[in-house]
mmCIF file of C-alpha atoms in Angstrom:
data_model
loop_
_atom_site.group_PDB
_atom_site.id
_atom_site.type_symbol
_atom_site.label_atom_id
_atom_site.label_comp_id
_atom_site.label_asym_id
_atom_site.label_seq_id
_atom_site.Cartn_x
_atom_site.Cartn_y
_atom_site.Cartn_z
ATOM 1 C CA MET C 10 0.689 7.492 -7.663
ATOM 2 C CA PHE C 11 -1.168 4.276 -7.617
ATOM 3 C CA ALA C 12 -3.934 5.311 -9.720
ATOM 4 C CA ASP C 13 -1.552 5.892 -12.457
ATOM 5 C CA ASP C 14 0.142 2.626 -12.021
ATOM 6 C CA LEU C 15 -0.855 0.645 -15.134
ATOM 7 C CA ALA C 16 1.292 -2.356 -14.452
ATOM 8 C CA SER C 17 -0.344 -2.802 -11.153
ATOM 9 C CA SER C 18 -3.690 -2.678 -12.211
ATOM 10 C CA ALA C 19 -3.364 -4.728 -15.222
ATOM 11 C CA LEU C 20 -2.157 -7.578 -12.808
ATOM 12 C CA GLY C 21 -5.358 -6.843 -10.584
ATOM 13 C CA ILE C 22 -3.389 -5.703 -7.749
ATOM 14 C CA GLU C 23 -5.876 -3.650 -5.351
ATOM 15 C CA LEU C 24 -4.631 -0.878 -2.959
ATOM 16 C CA VAL C 25 -6.500 -1.680 0.357
ATOM 17 C CA GLU C 26 -5.239 1.052 2.358
ATOM 18 C CA ALA C 27 -2.253 3.574 2.564
ATOM 19 C CA ALA C 28 -1.397 5.659 5.579
ATOM 20 C CA GLU C 29 1.764 7.378 6.507
ATOM 21 C CA GLY C 30 4.535 4.875 6.184
ATOM 22 C CA HIS C 31 2.272 2.101 5.852
ATOM 23 C CA ALA C 32 0.276 0.191 2.960
ATOM 24 C CA VAL C 33 -1.916 -3.066 2.397
ATOM 25 C CA ALA C 34 -2.184 -4.264 -1.247
ATOM 26 C CA THR C 35 -3.739 -7.541 -2.802
ATOM 27 C CA MET C 36 -3.410 -9.743 -5.748
ATOM 28 C CA ARG C 37 -4.808 -13.014 -7.073
ATOM 29 C CA ILE C 38 -2.473 -15.682 -8.726
ATOM 30 C CA THR C 39 -4.086 -16.139 -12.244
ATOM 31 C CA GLU C 40 -3.027 -18.855 -14.845
ATOM 32 C CA THR C 41 -0.639 -16.432 -16.527
ATOM 33 C CA MET C 42 1.237 -15.865 -13.234
ATOM 34 C CA VAL C 43 1.835 -19.533 -12.883
ATOM 35 C CA ASN C 44 5.393 -20.891 -13.735
ATOM 36 C CA GLY C 45 6.514 -24.062 -15.482
ATOM 37 C CA HIS C 46 6.816 -25.665 -12.110
ATOM 38 C CA GLY C 47 3.072 -25.197 -11.257
ATOM 39 C CA ILE C 48 3.728 -22.416 -8.745
ATOM 40 C CA ALA C 49 3.371 -18.557 -8.687
ATOM 41 C CA HIS C 50 6.533 -17.104 -10.637
ATOM 42 C CA GLY C 51 8.457 -15.230 -8.158
ATOM 43 C CA GLY C 52 8.567 -12.168 -10.140
ATOM 44 C CA TYR C 53 4.658 -11.493 -9.653
ATOM 45 C CA VAL C 54 5.086 -11.957 -5.877
ATOM 46 C CA PHE C 55 8.005 -9.445 -6.262
ATOM 47 C CA LEU C 56 5.756 -7.001 -8.016
ATOM 48 C CA LEU C 57 3.076 -7.181 -5.561
ATOM 49 C CA ALA C 58 5.396 -6.218 -2.650
ATOM 50 C CA ASP C 59 7.314 -3.532 -4.573
ATOM 51 C CA THR C 60 3.988 -2.065 -5.295
ATOM 52 C CA THR C 61 2.951 -2.203 -1.662
ATOM 53 C CA PHE C 62 6.369 -0.497 -0.747
ATOM 54 C CA ALA C 63 5.992 2.156 -3.303
ATOM 55 C CA CYS C 64 2.539 2.940 -2.063
ATOM 56 C CA ALA C 65 4.038 3.187 1.575
ATOM 57 C CA CYS C 66 6.808 5.167 1.001
ATOM 58 C CA ASN C 67 5.094 7.502 -1.091
ATOM 59 C CA SER C 68 2.089 8.090 1.341
ATOM 60 C CA VAL C 69 4.881 9.278 3.794
ATOM 61 C CA HIS C 70 5.514 12.305 2.155
ATOM 62 C CA ALA C 71 1.963 13.144 0.912
ATOM 63 C CA SER C 72 0.366 12.513 4.534
ATOM 64 C CA SER C 73 3.237 14.780 6.094
ATOM 65 C CA ALA C 74 2.605 17.350 3.454
ATOM 66 C CA GLY C 75 -1.211 17.448 4.325
ATOM 67 C CA GLU C 76 -1.842 16.284 0.836
ATOM 68 C CA SER C 77 -3.862 13.335 -0.518
ATOM 69 C CA THR C 78 -1.976 9.893 -0.088
ATOM 70 C CA SER C 79 -1.844 9.427 -4.146
ATOM 71 C CA GLY C 80 1.460 11.025 -3.712
ATOM 72 C CA ARG C 81 1.066 13.187 -7.037
ATOM 73 C CA HIS C 82 1.864 16.670 -5.270
ATOM 74 C CA GLY C 83 4.516 15.680 -2.935
ATOM 75 C CA PRO C 84 7.905 14.597 -3.219
ATOM 76 C CA VAL C 85 8.701 11.572 -5.593
ATOM 77 C CA THR C 86 10.064 8.567 -3.726
ATOM 78 C CA VAL C 87 11.237 5.624 -5.579
ATOM 79 C CA ALA C 88 13.208 2.449 -4.902
ATOM 80 C CA SER C 89 17.014 2.624 -4.773
ATOM 81 C CA GLY C 90 17.002 -1.114 -4.028
ATOM 82 C CA ALA C 91 15.304 -4.238 -2.796
ATOM 83 C CA GLU C 92 15.455 -7.888 -1.972
ATOM 84 C CA ILE C 93 13.145 -10.701 -1.566
ATOM 85 C CA SER C 94 13.101 -14.125 0.315
ATOM 86 C CA PHE C 95 10.618 -16.680 -0.635
ATOM 87 C CA VAL C 96 9.266 -18.783 2.169
ATOM 88 C CA ALA C 97 6.558 -20.662 0.510
ATOM 89 C CA ALA C 98 5.336 -21.200 -2.877
ATOM 90 C CA GLY C 99 2.279 -19.422 -4.161
ATOM 91 C CA ALA C 100 -0.319 -21.149 -5.936
ATOM 92 C CA LEU C 101 -3.049 -20.763 -8.973
ATOM 93 C CA GLY C 102 -5.833 -19.076 -7.136
ATOM 94 C CA ASP C 103 -4.218 -17.920 -3.940
ATOM 95 C CA HIS C 104 -5.076 -14.306 -2.709
ATOM 96 C CA LEU C 105 -1.977 -12.738 -1.605
ATOM 97 C CA ILE C 106 -2.071 -9.899 0.812
ATOM 98 C CA ALA C 107 1.243 -7.450 1.178
ATOM 99 C CA THR C 108 1.683 -5.253 3.965
ATOM 100 C CA ALA C 109 4.033 -2.561 4.004
ATOM 101 C CA THR C 110 5.817 -0.991 6.881
ATOM 102 C CA GLU C 111 8.266 1.770 7.308
ATOM 103 C CA ARG C 112 11.323 0.958 9.430
ATOM 104 C CA THR C 113 13.262 4.089 9.384
ATOM 105 C CA ARG C 114 13.854 7.136 7.184
ATOM 106 C CA TYR C 115 17.085 9.036 7.403
ATOM 107 C CA GLY C 116 17.781 12.238 5.164
ATOM 108 C CA ARG C 117 16.230 11.310 1.768
ATOM 109 C CA ASN C 118 16.397 7.664 2.406
ATOM 110 C CA GLY C 119 14.135 4.951 3.854
ATOM 111 C CA ILE C 120 14.020 1.262 4.677
ATOM 112 C CA TYR C 121 10.685 -0.581 4.526
ATOM 113 C CA ASP C 122 9.572 -4.366 5.063
ATOM 114 C CA VAL C 123 6.901 -5.875 3.099
ATOM 115 C CA THR C 124 5.221 -9.013 4.156
ATOM 116 C CA VAL C 125 3.286 -11.372 1.442
ATOM 117 C CA HIS C 126 1.053 -13.786 2.918
ATOM 118 C CA ARG C 127 -2.037 -15.685 2.083
ATOM 119 C CA GLU C 128 -4.704 -16.682 4.491
ATOM 120 C CA THR C 129 -5.348 -20.500 5.402
ATOM 121 C CA PRO C 130 -7.803 -22.176 7.715
ATOM 122 C CA ASP C 131 -4.989 -22.449 10.250
ATOM 123 C CA GLY C 132 -4.326 -18.579 9.751
ATOM 124 C CA PRO C 133 -2.111 -16.305 7.780
ATOM 125 C CA GLU C 134 0.975 -18.398 6.014
ATOM 126 C CA VAL C 135 3.939 -16.102 5.101
ATOM 127 C CA VAL C 136 4.938 -16.699 1.222
ATOM 128 C CA ALA C 137 7.726 -13.953 1.218
ATOM 129 C CA GLU C 138 9.377 -11.187 3.092
ATOM 130 C CA PHE C 139 10.793 -8.016 1.240
ATOM 131 C CA ARG C 140 12.994 -5.244 2.109
ATOM 132 C CA GLY C 141 13.066 -2.138 0.454
ATOM 133 C CA ARG C 142 15.088 1.107 0.161
ATOM 134 C CA SER C 143 13.696 4.089 -0.977
ATOM 135 C CA ARG C 144 15.105 7.671 -2.268
ATOM 136 C CA THR C 145 13.068 10.637 -2.531
ATOM 137 C CA ILE C 146 14.351 12.398 -5.717
ATOM 138 C CA GLN C 147 12.177 15.616 -6.344
ATOM 139 C CA LYS C 148 8.724 17.587 -6.222
ATOM 140 C CA ALA C 149 6.196 16.096 -8.443
#
């Protein structure tokens, strides 16, 4: 799935890890991602979290079916809803790291949490917390 995601790759999002119910992706904040206040536009932070969420919820079905974690041959899982809380402003040049974790699955539904952070000399600083709700819709 991620290999075919042109929107995410165009923004420089890199998938670092995808395992059953878990994913890690990164993105650097560039000049075109900064808003009129001089901080990272929240839409880009949301997109990084949403992409990481998609990789985590699609990895569940691929892994459990004994397939690659690309998700191409397993059930298709999409977002049925999501929300984000911005905790700190991102800045030009920040290297953001998003970590998605499955919280629960029930029937064709799932709930995933994604933490977006940046590394600082004092350790990780949370930029945003995202909760995504998934729905499995069909076989690919």
